[in-house]
Amino acid sequence: MNITVYLGANEGNDPALKQAVQELGRWIGESGNALVYGGSRCGLMGEIAESTLNAGGEVTGVEPEMTERKTKMIALGDAFIAFPGGTGTLEEIAEVMSKVSLRHLDAPCILYNLHGYYDGLKALLARMIEKGLSSPERQQGIYFVENLEQIKEILQKLF
């Protein structure tokens, strides 16, 4: 399976993030899956690519301009994971979330909620349901996880 991972070209200041990215990359490589990512060799992007390659996995870096890049990364992916990141990561995963909720994309959209990073987004999605602007059915396929084991469980259940 091709696993598209959205994450930043910066490392951030939480060492647990780098460790979690490396752990996911190792698992992708060791499990025979392939990584699709933004193509940078810097920061967290570089870490996940290197970890996947070192574990014997395939890596596809997508580097065209933003709109073309987003389209290609979605087309290549079977599952989508967003690590904590900046506004670019948010924009990319928001498009995937929208496509999943509209049923234009039949794939899991997983937000790696390391140390509660995506708690605000999780609360916003719940508020959309509360206000009648979305529904639990529309948000099926959007998952918030705390660790790699939860990612594995979701992917094994669906694939």
Coordinates of C-alpha atoms in Angstrom, one line a residue:
M1 CA 0.0 0.0 0.0
N2 CA 1.1 3.6 -0.7
I3 CA 1.0 5.6 2.5
T4 CA 1.0 9.4 1.9
V5 CA 2.4 11.2 4.9
Y6 CA 2.1 15.0 5.4
L7 CA 4.7 16.6 7.6
G8 CA 7.0 19.6 7.8
A9 CA 10.4 20.4 6.4
N10 CA 11.2 21.6 9.9
E11 CA 12.0 19.4 12.8
G12 CA 10.0 21.3 15.4
N13 CA 11.2 21.5 19.0
D14 CA 9.6 18.3 20.4
P15 CA 12.1 15.4 20.2
A16 CA 9.2 12.9 20.5
L17 CA 8.0 14.1 17.1
K18 CA 11.3 13.1 15.3
Q19 CA 11.2 9.7 17.1
A20 CA 7.6 9.1 16.1
V21 CA 8.4 10.0 12.5
Q22 CA 11.4 7.6 12.4
E23 CA 9.2 4.9 14.0
L24 CA 6.5 5.3 11.3
G25 CA 9.1 5.3 8.5
R26 CA 10.8 2.1 9.8
W27 CA 7.4 0.4 10.0
I28 CA 6.4 1.5 6.5
G29 CA 9.7 0.1 5.2
E30 CA 9.7 -3.1 7.2
S31 CA 6.0 -3.9 6.4
G32 CA 6.5 -3.8 2.7
N33 CA 4.4 -0.6 2.2
A34 CA 5.7 2.4 0.3
L35 CA 6.0 6.1 1.4
V36 CA 4.6 9.0 -0.6
Y37 CA 5.7 12.4 0.8
G38 CA 6.5 16.0 -0.1
G39 CA 10.0 15.3 -1.3
S40 CA 12.2 17.4 0.9
R41 CA 15.4 16.1 2.5
C42 CA 15.1 18.6 5.3
G43 CA 13.5 18.3 8.8
L44 CA 10.8 15.7 9.4
M45 CA 10.3 15.0 5.7
G46 CA 14.0 13.9 5.5
E47 CA 13.7 11.8 8.6
I48 CA 10.7 9.8 7.4
A49 CA 12.2 9.2 4.0
E50 CA 15.6 8.1 5.4
S51 CA 13.9 5.8 8.0
T52 CA 11.7 4.2 5.3
L53 CA 14.7 3.7 2.9
N54 CA 16.9 2.3 5.7
A55 CA 14.2 -0.2 6.5
G56 CA 14.1 -1.4 2.9
G57 CA 11.0 0.5 1.8
E58 CA 10.2 2.4 -1.3
V59 CA 9.9 6.2 -1.2
T60 CA 8.3 8.6 -3.7
G61 CA 9.0 12.3 -3.1
V62 CA 6.6 14.7 -4.9
E63 CA 8.0 18.1 -5.4
P64 CA 6.0 20.0 -8.1
E65 CA 4.2 23.3 -7.4
M66 CA 1.7 23.2 -4.6
T67 CA -1.6 22.5 -6.4
E68 CA 0.0 19.9 -8.7
R69 CA 1.8 18.4 -5.8
K70 CA -1.3 18.0 -3.7
T71 CA -3.2 16.4 -6.6
K72 CA -0.3 13.9 -7.3
M73 CA 0.1 13.0 -3.6
I74 CA -3.6 12.2 -3.3
A75 CA -3.6 10.2 -6.6
L76 CA -0.7 8.1 -5.4
G77 CA -2.0 7.5 -1.9
D78 CA -4.0 4.6 -0.5
A79 CA -4.0 6.0 3.1
F80 CA -3.1 9.5 4.4
I81 CA -1.4 10.5 7.6
A82 CA -0.7 14.0 8.9
F83 CA 1.9 14.6 11.5
P84 CA 2.0 17.8 13.4
G85 CA 3.1 20.5 11.0
G86 CA 2.6 24.0 9.8
T87 CA 0.1 25.7 7.6
G88 CA 1.2 23.7 4.5
T89 CA 0.5 20.4 6.3
L90 CA -2.8 21.8 7.5
E91 CA -3.8 22.8 4.0
E92 CA -2.9 19.5 2.5
I93 CA -4.6 17.3 5.1
A94 CA -7.7 19.6 5.0
E95 CA -8.1 18.8 1.3
V96 CA -7.9 15.1 2.1
M97 CA -10.4 15.4 4.9
S98 CA -12.8 17.2 2.6
K99 CA -12.5 14.6 -0.1
V100 CA -13.0 11.8 2.5
S101 CA -16.1 13.5 4.0
L102 CA -17.6 14.1 0.5
R103 CA -16.8 10.5 -0.4
H104 CA -14.6 11.6 -3.3
L105 CA -11.8 9.6 -1.8
D106 CA -12.2 6.2 -0.2
A107 CA -9.2 6.2 2.1
P108 CA -8.4 6.7 5.8
C109 CA -7.4 10.2 6.8
I110 CA -5.3 9.8 10.0
L111 CA -4.1 12.8 12.1
Y112 CA -1.2 11.9 14.4
N113 CA -2.3 13.7 17.5
L114 CA 1.1 13.6 19.2
H115 CA 0.8 15.3 22.7
G116 CA -2.6 16.7 21.7
Y117 CA -1.4 18.7 18.7
Y118 CA -4.6 18.2 16.8
D119 CA -7.0 18.6 19.8
G120 CA -8.2 21.9 18.5
L121 CA -9.0 20.5 15.1
K122 CA -10.7 17.5 16.7
A123 CA -12.9 19.9 18.8
L124 CA -13.7 22.0 15.7
L125 CA -14.9 18.9 13.9
A126 CA -17.1 18.0 16.9
R127 CA -18.5 21.5 16.9
M128 CA -19.4 21.2 13.2
I129 CA -21.5 18.2 14.1
E130 CA -23.0 19.9 17.2
K131 CA -24.0 22.9 15.0
G132 CA -25.5 20.7 12.3
L133 CA -22.9 21.7 9.7
S134 CA -21.5 18.2 9.5
S135 CA -22.4 14.7 10.7
P136 CA -20.7 11.6 12.2
E137 CA -21.3 9.9 8.8
R138 CA -19.6 12.7 6.9
Q139 CA -16.6 12.5 9.2
Q140 CA -16.3 8.7 8.9
G141 CA -12.8 7.9 7.7
I142 CA -11.2 10.8 9.7
Y143 CA -9.2 9.4 12.6
F144 CA -7.2 11.0 15.4
V145 CA -4.4 8.7 16.8
E146 CA -1.9 8.9 19.6
N147 CA 0.7 6.4 18.4
L148 CA 1.9 4.0 15.6
E149 CA 0.0 1.0 17.1
Q150 CA -3.3 2.9 16.5
I151 CA -2.2 3.6 12.9
K152 CA -1.5 0.0 12.3
E153 CA -4.9 -1.1 13.7
I154 CA -6.7 1.3 11.4
L155 CA -4.8 0.2 8.3
Q156 CA -5.0 -3.5 9.1
K157 CA -8.8 -3.2 9.6
L158 CA -9.3 -1.4 6.3
F159 CA -6.7 -3.1 4.1

